[in-house]
Short mmCIF file of C-alpha atoms in Angstrom, two decimals:
data_model
loop_
_atom_site.label_atom_id
_atom_site.label_comp_id
_atom_site.label_asym_id
_atom_site.label_seq_id
_atom_site.Cartn_x
_atom_site.Cartn_y
_atom_site.Cartn_z
CA GLU A 1 -29.82 120.50 242.30
CA PRO A 2 -28.79 121.40 245.88
CA ARG A 3 -28.86 125.12 246.62
CA LEU A 4 -25.52 124.92 248.47
CA LEU A 5 -22.73 122.50 247.55
CA LEU A 6 -19.43 122.11 249.40
CA ASP A 7 -16.94 119.51 248.20
CA GLY A 8 -13.32 119.41 249.36
CA PHE A 9 -10.42 116.99 249.53
CA ALA A 10 -6.83 116.64 250.68
CA ALA A 11 -4.72 113.56 249.99
CA ASP A 12 -1.23 112.13 250.04
CA PRO A 13 -2.22 109.15 247.90
CA GLY A 14 1.13 107.55 247.10
CA THR A 15 -0.10 107.16 243.52
CA VAL A 16 0.04 109.16 240.27
CA ALA A 17 -2.98 110.62 238.45
CA GLU A 18 -3.59 109.77 234.79
CA ARG A 19 -6.16 110.74 232.13
CA ASP A 20 -6.68 108.54 229.06
CA GLU A 21 -8.98 109.16 226.10
CA PHE A 22 -10.18 106.44 223.74
CA ARG A 23 -11.90 107.10 220.44
CA GLY A 24 -14.92 104.81 220.18
CA THR A 25 -14.13 101.61 218.24
CA ASP A 26 -17.68 100.20 217.99
CA GLY A 27 -16.43 97.65 220.52
CA SER A 28 -16.59 97.30 224.30
CA LEU A 29 -12.98 96.37 225.28
CA TYR A 30 -10.46 99.11 226.19
CA PHE A 31 -7.00 98.94 227.79
CA LEU A 32 -5.75 101.73 230.07
CA ARG A 33 -2.25 103.04 229.46
CA HIS A 34 -1.08 101.88 232.91
CA GLN A 35 -1.64 98.81 235.06
CA ASP A 36 -1.89 98.26 238.81
CA ILE A 37 -4.75 100.77 239.12
CA LEU A 38 -5.74 102.05 242.56
CA ARG A 39 -9.00 100.26 243.34
CA GLY A 40 -12.00 102.60 243.21
CA SER A 41 -10.01 105.57 241.86
CA GLU A 42 -11.37 105.37 238.32
CA ARG A 43 -13.92 107.83 236.93
CA ILE A 44 -15.19 106.69 233.54
CA ARG A 45 -17.42 108.71 231.23
CA ILE A 46 -18.49 108.99 227.59
CA GLU A 47 -18.10 112.30 225.75
CA VAL A 48 -19.67 113.33 222.45
CA ARG A 49 -17.65 116.14 220.88
CA ASP A 50 -18.49 118.50 218.06
CA LYS A 51 -16.72 117.52 214.84
CA ASP A 52 -15.92 121.17 213.98
CA SER A 53 -15.09 122.80 217.33
CA ASP A 54 -14.13 119.73 219.44
CA ILE A 55 -16.32 121.16 222.23
CA VAL A 56 -18.02 118.56 224.44
CA LEU A 57 -21.73 118.39 223.58
CA ALA A 58 -22.90 115.56 225.83
CA VAL A 59 -21.53 113.56 228.76
CA LYS A 60 -22.61 110.28 230.34
CA ASN A 61 -20.92 109.29 233.59
CA LEU A 62 -20.68 105.51 233.79
CA VAL A 63 -21.55 103.49 236.89
CA PRO A 64 -19.27 100.59 237.94
CA VAL A 65 -20.71 97.10 237.45
CA LEU A 66 -23.86 98.49 235.86
CA ASP A 67 -22.13 100.19 232.89
CA TYR A 68 -18.66 98.62 232.93
CA ASP A 69 -16.33 96.12 234.58
CA ILE A 70 -12.66 96.86 235.27
CA ASP A 71 -9.62 94.68 235.96
CA TYR A 72 -7.48 96.84 238.26
CA LEU A 73 -4.37 94.69 237.92
CA GLN A 74 -4.31 94.59 234.11
CA GLY A 75 -5.93 97.99 233.53
CA ARG A 76 -8.71 96.59 231.34
CA ILE A 77 -12.22 98.03 230.91
CA VAL A 78 -15.18 96.12 229.45
CA LEU A 79 -18.27 98.22 228.72
CA ALA A 80 -21.78 96.81 229.03
CA GLN A 81 -22.57 98.27 225.59
CA PRO A 82 -20.27 98.79 222.59
CA LEU A 83 -19.10 102.38 222.12
CA PRO A 84 -19.63 103.73 218.58
CA ALA A 85 -16.98 105.83 216.84
CA THR A 86 -19.51 108.52 215.90
CA ALA A 87 -22.85 109.87 217.06
CA ASP A 88 -25.51 111.42 214.85
CA ASP A 89 -24.77 115.13 214.42
CA GLY A 90 -28.19 115.97 213.00
CA LEU A 91 -26.59 117.46 209.86
CA LEU A 92 -27.13 116.40 206.25
CA VAL A 93 -23.76 117.06 204.57
CA HIS A 94 -21.16 114.29 204.83
CA SER A 95 -17.85 116.02 205.60
CA SER A 96 -16.04 112.64 205.49
CA SER A 97 -16.73 109.09 204.36
CA ILE A 98 -18.17 108.25 207.80
CA THR A 99 -19.85 111.35 209.18
CA GLY A 100 -21.03 112.33 212.65
CA ASN A 101 -19.66 113.74 215.90
CA PRO A 102 -16.72 111.75 217.36
CA VAL A 103 -17.37 109.76 220.56
CA PHE A 104 -14.72 109.27 223.25
CA LEU A 105 -14.33 107.16 226.37
CA VAL A 106 -12.53 109.26 229.01
CA ALA A 107 -10.88 107.48 231.94
CA ARG A 108 -9.40 109.31 234.97
CA TYR A 109 -7.62 107.11 237.49
CA GLU A 110 -4.62 106.68 239.75
CA PHE A 111 -1.88 104.07 239.42
CA THR A 112 1.19 102.90 241.30
CA PRO A 113 4.25 103.97 239.27
CA GLY A 114 6.73 101.48 240.73
CA LEU A 115 8.37 100.26 243.89
CA THR A 116 9.11 103.76 245.19
CA ASP A 117 6.50 105.85 247.00
CA PRO A 118 5.96 109.05 244.96
CA ASP A 119 6.01 112.30 246.90
CA THR A 120 2.59 113.65 245.96
CA LEU A 121 0.04 115.98 247.54
CA ALA A 122 -3.39 116.96 246.22
CA VAL A 123 -5.64 119.61 247.74
CA GLY A 124 -8.75 121.24 246.30
CA GLY A 125 -12.46 121.78 246.38
CA ARG A 126 -15.63 123.14 244.84
CA VAL A 127 -18.41 125.34 246.19
CA HIS A 128 -21.51 126.70 244.50
CA TYR A 129 -24.58 128.52 245.76
CA TRP A 130 -27.93 129.35 244.17
CA PHE A 131 -28.89 132.83 245.43
CA SER A 132 -32.33 132.25 243.88
CA ASP A 133 -33.83 130.00 241.23
CA TYR A 134 -32.12 132.15 238.62
CA VAL A 135 -28.59 132.99 239.84
CA LYS A 136 -25.76 130.60 240.75
CA LEU A 137 -22.15 131.40 241.66
CA GLY A 138 -19.44 128.74 241.83
CA LEU A 139 -15.75 128.59 242.78
CA THR A 140 -13.25 125.81 242.07
CA ALA A 141 -9.63 125.37 243.20
CA ASN A 142 -7.06 122.60 242.95
CA ARG A 143 -3.35 122.19 243.72
CA ASP A 144 -1.17 119.19 242.94
CA GLU A 145 2.41 118.65 244.03
CA GLU A 146 4.47 115.82 242.61
CA ALA A 147 8.21 115.64 243.38
CA ASP A 148 9.52 119.16 242.56
CA GLU A 149 6.65 120.09 240.23
CA GLU A 150 3.57 122.00 241.31
CA SER A 151 0.40 122.74 239.36
CA ASN A 152 -2.53 124.96 240.32
CA LEU A 153 -5.99 125.49 238.88
CA GLY A 154 -8.55 128.07 239.96
CA GLY A 155 -11.86 129.03 238.45
CA ALA A 156 -15.14 130.87 238.94
CA ASP A 157 -18.48 130.53 237.17
CA LEU A 158 -21.72 132.50 237.13
CA THR A 159 -25.03 131.14 235.83
CA LEU A 160 -28.07 133.31 235.05
CA ARG A 161 -31.08 131.14 234.22
CA LYS A 162 -34.63 131.99 233.22
CA SER A 163 -35.67 128.47 232.16
CA SER A 164 -34.23 125.22 230.88
CA GLU A 165 -33.94 126.77 227.39
CA SER A 166 -32.91 130.36 228.24
CA TRP A 167 -29.75 130.91 230.26
CA LEU A 168 -26.29 132.54 230.32
CA ARG A 169 -23.14 131.00 231.79
CA LEU A 170 -19.81 132.77 232.33
CA VAL A 171 -16.67 130.83 233.28
CA THR A 172 -13.11 131.96 233.93
CA GLY A 173 -10.05 129.93 234.87
CA ARG A 174 -6.34 130.27 235.61
CA THR A 175 -3.70 127.55 235.66
CA LYS A 176 -0.04 127.25 236.57
CA GLY A 177 2.05 124.23 235.62
CA GLN A 178 1.27 121.26 233.42
CA GLY A 179 -1.33 119.53 235.57
CA VAL A 180 -2.60 116.12 234.48
CA LEU A 181 -1.97 115.74 230.76
CA THR A 182 -4.00 113.50 228.46
CA THR A 183 -2.95 110.60 226.26
CA THR A 184 -5.20 109.50 223.40
CA SER A 185 -5.72 106.16 221.67
CA VAL A 186 -7.75 105.46 218.53
CA GLU A 187 -7.18 101.69 218.79
CA GLY A 188 -8.84 100.92 222.12
CA GLY A 189 -5.60 101.19 224.11
CA PHE A 190 -3.33 98.99 222.01
CA ASP A 191 -1.35 102.11 221.12
CA PHE A 192 -1.29 105.66 222.53
CA GLY A 193 -0.25 108.97 221.00
CA THR A 194 2.12 111.35 222.73
CA SER A 195 0.81 113.62 225.50
CA ASP A 196 0.57 117.37 225.15
CA SER A 197 3.57 119.01 226.81
CA PHE A 198 4.72 122.53 227.60
CA ASP A 199 8.21 124.00 227.39
CA ASP A 200 7.73 125.95 230.63
CA SER A 201 6.34 123.81 233.45
CA ASP A 202 5.67 126.95 235.57
CA GLU A 203 3.76 128.88 232.90
CA VAL A 204 0.70 130.79 234.07
CA ALA A 205 -2.25 131.08 231.67
CA SER A 206 -5.88 132.16 231.82
CA ALA A 207 -9.06 131.27 229.99
CA TYR A 208 -12.69 132.32 229.83
CA ARG A 209 -15.83 131.01 228.22
CA VAL A 210 -19.34 132.30 227.55
CA ASP A 211 -22.31 130.03 226.79
CA ALA A 212 -25.80 131.33 226.08
CA SER A 213 -29.12 129.85 225.04
CA LEU A 214 -32.41 131.56 224.21
CA GLY A 215 -35.69 129.70 223.78
CA PHE A 216 -38.30 131.54 221.76
CA LYS A 217 -41.09 130.29 224.03
CA ASP A 218 -39.63 132.53 226.73
CA LEU A 219 -40.12 135.53 224.44
CA PHE A 220 -43.43 134.68 222.78
CA GLU A 221 -46.42 132.76 224.07
CA ASN A 222 -46.43 130.37 221.12
CA GLY A 223 -42.73 130.67 220.31
CA ARG A 224 -40.88 127.61 219.05
CA GLY A 225 -37.21 127.00 218.45
CA ARG A 226 -33.97 128.04 220.12
CA ILE A 227 -30.67 129.77 219.38
CA THR A 228 -27.35 129.16 221.16
CA PHE A 229 -23.99 130.92 221.25
CA TYR A 230 -20.54 130.14 222.67
CA LEU A 231 -17.21 131.93 222.95
CA LYS A 232 -14.06 130.30 224.33
CA ASP A 233 -10.62 131.88 224.69
CA LEU A 234 -7.55 130.03 225.99
CA GLU A 235 -4.06 131.45 226.49
CA ALA A 236 -1.07 129.41 225.41
CA GLY A 237 0.02 127.18 228.27
CA TYR A 238 -3.45 126.76 229.77
CA SER A 239 -3.60 123.24 231.20
CA ALA A 240 -6.93 122.02 232.53
CA PRO A 241 -8.10 118.41 232.00
CA GLY A 242 -9.14 118.09 228.35
CA GLN A 243 -8.42 121.80 227.70
CA ALA A 244 -4.62 121.92 227.38
CA THR A 245 -3.29 124.13 224.58
CA THR A 246 0.19 125.21 223.53
CA LEU A 247 -1.08 128.07 221.32
CA ASP A 248 -3.45 130.99 221.93
CA LEU A 249 -6.90 129.72 220.90
CA THR A 250 -10.19 131.54 220.31
CA GLN A 251 -13.39 129.77 219.29
CA TYR A 252 -16.93 131.03 218.80
CA GLY A 253 -20.12 129.98 217.08
CA GLY A 254 -23.68 128.91 217.63
CA THR A 255 -26.77 127.11 216.42
CA ALA A 256 -30.36 127.99 215.53
CA GLU A 257 -33.36 125.65 215.55
CA LEU A 258 -36.17 127.27 213.56
CA PRO A 259 -39.37 125.23 213.17
CA PHE A 260 -41.55 127.07 210.66
CA THR A 261 -44.55 124.75 210.81
CA GLU A 262 -45.34 121.25 212.10
CA ARG A 263 -43.81 119.83 208.90
CA ALA A 264 -41.09 122.31 207.94
CA GLY A 265 -38.07 123.62 209.79
CA ALA A 266 -34.48 124.85 209.48
CA HIS A 267 -31.27 124.16 211.38
CA LEU A 268 -28.22 126.45 211.24
CA LYS A 269 -24.78 125.77 212.76
CA VAL A 270 -21.63 127.95 212.65
CA ASP A 271 -18.17 127.33 214.17
CA ILE A 272 -15.08 129.55 213.85
CA GLN A 273 -11.62 128.83 215.31
CA ASN A 274 -8.59 131.14 215.36
CA GLN A 275 -5.26 129.77 216.57
CA ARG A 276 -2.29 132.11 216.79
CA ASP A 277 0.46 130.83 214.48
CA GLY A 278 -1.71 127.78 213.84
CA LEU A 279 -4.78 126.52 212.03
CA GLU A 280 -7.76 128.81 211.43
CA THR A 281 -11.06 127.23 210.42
CA GLU A 282 -14.56 128.37 209.52
CA ALA A 283 -17.53 126.02 209.10
CA GLY A 284 -21.21 126.71 208.61
CA GLU A 285 -24.13 124.52 207.55
CA LEU A 286 -27.79 125.23 206.83
CA ASN A 287 -30.34 122.38 206.67
CA LEU A 288 -33.99 122.55 205.59
CA LYS A 289 -36.39 119.66 206.24
CA TYR A 290 -39.95 119.14 205.09
CA GLY A 291 -42.30 116.28 205.98
CA ILE A 292 -44.29 114.85 203.06
CA GLY A 293 -47.25 112.91 204.38
CA GLU A 294 -46.74 110.56 207.33
CA ASN A 295 -43.79 108.62 205.96
CA TRP A 296 -41.57 110.80 203.75
CA THR A 297 -39.09 113.52 204.78
CA LEU A 298 -37.17 115.68 202.29
CA GLY A 299 -33.94 117.35 203.40
CA LEU A 300 -31.86 120.03 201.66
CA GLY A 301 -28.49 121.16 202.99
CA ALA A 302 -25.50 123.39 202.20
CA ARG A 303 -22.15 123.52 204.02
CA TYR A 304 -19.26 125.98 203.71
CA ASP A 305 -15.88 125.49 205.34
CA ASN A 306 -12.52 127.23 205.04
CA ARG A 307 -9.09 126.20 206.37
CA ASP A 308 -5.97 128.39 206.66
CA ASP A 309 -2.76 127.22 208.38
CA ASN A 310 -0.51 130.03 209.63
CA SER A 311 2.10 127.73 211.18
CA THR A 312 5.77 128.43 210.58
CA VAL A 313 6.08 125.00 208.96
CA VAL A 314 2.90 123.85 207.24
CA PRO A 315 2.65 120.03 206.81
CA ALA A 316 2.57 118.90 203.19
CA THR A 317 -0.66 116.97 203.88
CA GLN A 318 -2.47 120.00 205.31
CA GLU A 319 -5.67 120.93 203.45
CA GLU A 320 -6.13 124.67 202.91
CA GLY A 321 -8.77 126.65 201.08
CA GLU A 322 -12.55 126.87 200.76
CA ARG A 323 -15.20 124.32 199.87
CA THR A 324 -18.97 124.52 199.52
CA ASP A 325 -21.09 121.34 199.45
CA THR A 326 -24.81 120.83 198.81
CA VAL A 327 -26.94 117.75 199.49
CA VAL A 328 -30.42 116.34 198.90
CA LYS A 329 -31.69 113.56 201.19
CA LEU A 330 -34.96 111.61 201.06
CA LEU A 331 -36.04 109.44 204.01
CA TYR A 332 -38.90 106.94 204.23
CA ASP A 333 -40.07 105.81 207.69
CA SER A 334 -42.52 102.89 207.65
CA ARG A 335 -43.54 103.75 211.23
CA GLY A 336 -42.97 100.06 211.87
CA ARG A 337 -39.96 97.76 211.73
CA TRP A 338 -37.89 99.52 209.06
CA GLU A 339 -36.80 102.82 207.54
CA THR A 340 -34.53 103.73 204.63
CA TYR A 341 -32.94 106.82 203.12
CA GLY A 342 -30.78 107.94 200.21
CA PHE A 343 -28.77 111.08 199.53
CA VAL A 344 -26.86 112.80 196.73
CA GLN A 345 -24.12 115.34 197.55
CA LYS A 346 -22.35 117.77 195.20
CA THR A 347 -19.44 120.19 195.67
CA ILE A 348 -20.16 123.48 193.91
CA GLN A 349 -17.01 125.46 194.79
CA THR A 350 -13.41 124.82 195.95
CA SER A 351 -10.16 126.75 196.27
CA GLY A 352 -6.59 126.07 197.34
CA ASN A 353 -5.78 122.36 197.51
CA ARG A 354 -9.24 121.35 198.72
CA GLU A 355 -10.65 118.32 196.90
CA ASP A 356 -14.25 117.92 195.74
CA ASN A 357 -16.61 116.09 198.09
CA ASP A 358 -19.21 114.63 195.72
CA ARG A 359 -20.95 111.61 197.30
CA ILE A 360 -23.94 109.33 196.85
CA GLY A 361 -25.21 106.83 199.39
CA ALA A 362 -28.05 105.01 201.09
CA GLY A 363 -28.80 103.47 204.46
CA GLY A 364 -31.47 102.42 206.89
CA SER A 365 -32.46 100.09 209.68
CA LEU A 366 -34.44 96.84 209.87
CA ARG A 367 -35.79 95.00 212.91
CA LEU A 368 -36.14 91.39 211.80
CA SER A 369 -37.62 90.33 215.14
CA ASN A 370 -38.03 91.59 218.68
CA ARG A 371 -34.50 90.31 219.38
CA PHE A 372 -32.56 91.07 216.16
CA ASN A 373 -31.89 94.52 214.71
CA ILE A 374 -29.71 95.66 211.75
CA THR A 375 -28.55 99.19 210.84
CA GLY A 376 -26.21 100.26 208.07
CA GLU A 377 -25.08 102.82 205.53
CA VAL A 378 -22.86 102.75 202.42
CA SER A 379 -21.70 105.68 200.33
CA GLY A 380 -19.01 106.50 197.81
CA GLY A 381 -17.47 109.59 196.29
CA ASP A 382 -14.39 111.78 195.97
CA GLN A 383 -13.44 111.24 199.63
CA ASP A 384 -13.33 107.43 199.19
CA THR A 385 -15.91 104.81 200.07
CA GLY A 386 -17.47 104.59 203.52
CA ALA A 387 -19.63 101.84 204.94
CA LYS A 388 -20.89 100.89 208.38
CA LEU A 389 -22.94 97.92 209.55
CA GLY A 390 -24.38 97.27 212.98
CA THR A 391 -26.15 94.13 214.17
CA GLU A 392 -27.48 93.38 217.64
CA TYR A 393 -29.04 90.17 218.91
CA LEU A 394 -30.67 89.94 222.34
CA TYR A 395 -29.67 86.40 223.33
CA SER A 396 -31.21 86.68 226.79
CA ASP A 397 -32.10 89.30 229.38
CA ARG A 398 -28.43 89.37 230.45
CA THR A 399 -26.57 88.68 227.20
CA THR A 400 -26.39 90.67 223.96
CA ILE A 401 -24.36 89.60 220.92
CA TYR A 402 -23.29 92.36 218.55
CA LEU A 403 -21.17 92.89 215.45
CA ASN A 404 -20.24 96.43 214.33
#
C-alpha cells in the first residue's frame, strides 16, 4: 500500500448518481434501475454480508470485460460467473431452510435523468498517510449539490497495526442531508423495493466504529487462533452509502477461532444489535469440530438467538422471543472427486412466538469429470424444506454452462 495517498475530484457531470443492490440469484444477468448509463461511470462489486449483523465481511471489486459486460443504453449487466444467493458462513446451525451469509451485487453509476440538464456539483477527496509501518491516519470528505438539496459527508480513520492478524481501527463520520440512497432488488432488477428516506433532508448525524483483531501468534511463540471485536454506532439520519439509518443503531460482537490441536478446534461468534424504538436482536453460536482419521470430520454446534421489537406498531408477522438450537454434523471427504455430509438439528428451548427449528439434511459434491461438477444439499424440518443444486460444465476455455 502506498505510504501517502491523495485522491480528489470536482465535477459538474450533468448526470445523477445512483446506487443499486441486487441479492444474488444464482444467475449472471442483472438489470439496473435506470437506463442511459454514463459510459465508464459504473463501479461494480460483490459484497458478502453477515447474516446476523448485516456488516460487510468481504468485498470483490469487479473489472470490466474481465468480470462483467454492461449495456449502457439498456442498463444491463452480465457477469462472467453466476452470483450465488449465499456464501458459506462456516457455521453448523441452519437458521433458515437455506443457510449462509447473503451475497449482494452492488452497482454505483450515473445516469441521464431526462432531456433537462440537472444542476449538480460534486466535490470531494481522500488522503491517508502511514507515519510508520504501524500507524495510518486517513481523512475523507465529500459534498454533493443537486438542485436545491445539498449533502455532505466527512470522516476520519486511524489504524494501529502490529501484523496482518493483530490491529485496531477507529473510524468516525458525520453526514448532512440524504446523500445517495440505495434501492434493493431480490429478483435481479425486475423489481425494486423503495429507497430509504428521511423526513428532514438537512438532518445532521454522526457515527463511529471500532474494529479490532488479535492473533495469538503475536502474543505467544507457538500461539494459534484469533479473536475479533467490532462496535458500530449510528445516529438516526446518518446517510452514507450502504449505511443509511432512520433510527439510532448500536451493534457490537466478535468471533474467536480456537484451534486446540491439529484435529480439534472451536469457533465462537456473537452479534448484538440495539435499535432505539426498533428491533433488538442477540445471536451467538459455538461450534466444535474434530477430525477422525484422514476422511471423517465430526461437528457439534449450539446457537442461541433472541428477538425483541420495541416499535410503536409491531407487525403481526414479527417473530419475538428466544430460541436455542443444537446440531450434529458428520462429513466424509474422499480426498478425491467427491465428499458428502449429513446433519441432524434439534431445538431445545423457545419462548414468545418463536417456532421450533428441528431439521435433518444431507449434501455433498461430485466431480464426474474434469469438466463437469455437481454440488447440492436438501433438508427438511419445522422451517419448511430447503434444497439447492448447482451444476457446472466447462464447454471450452471460453464457455461455461451452468444450472443453479
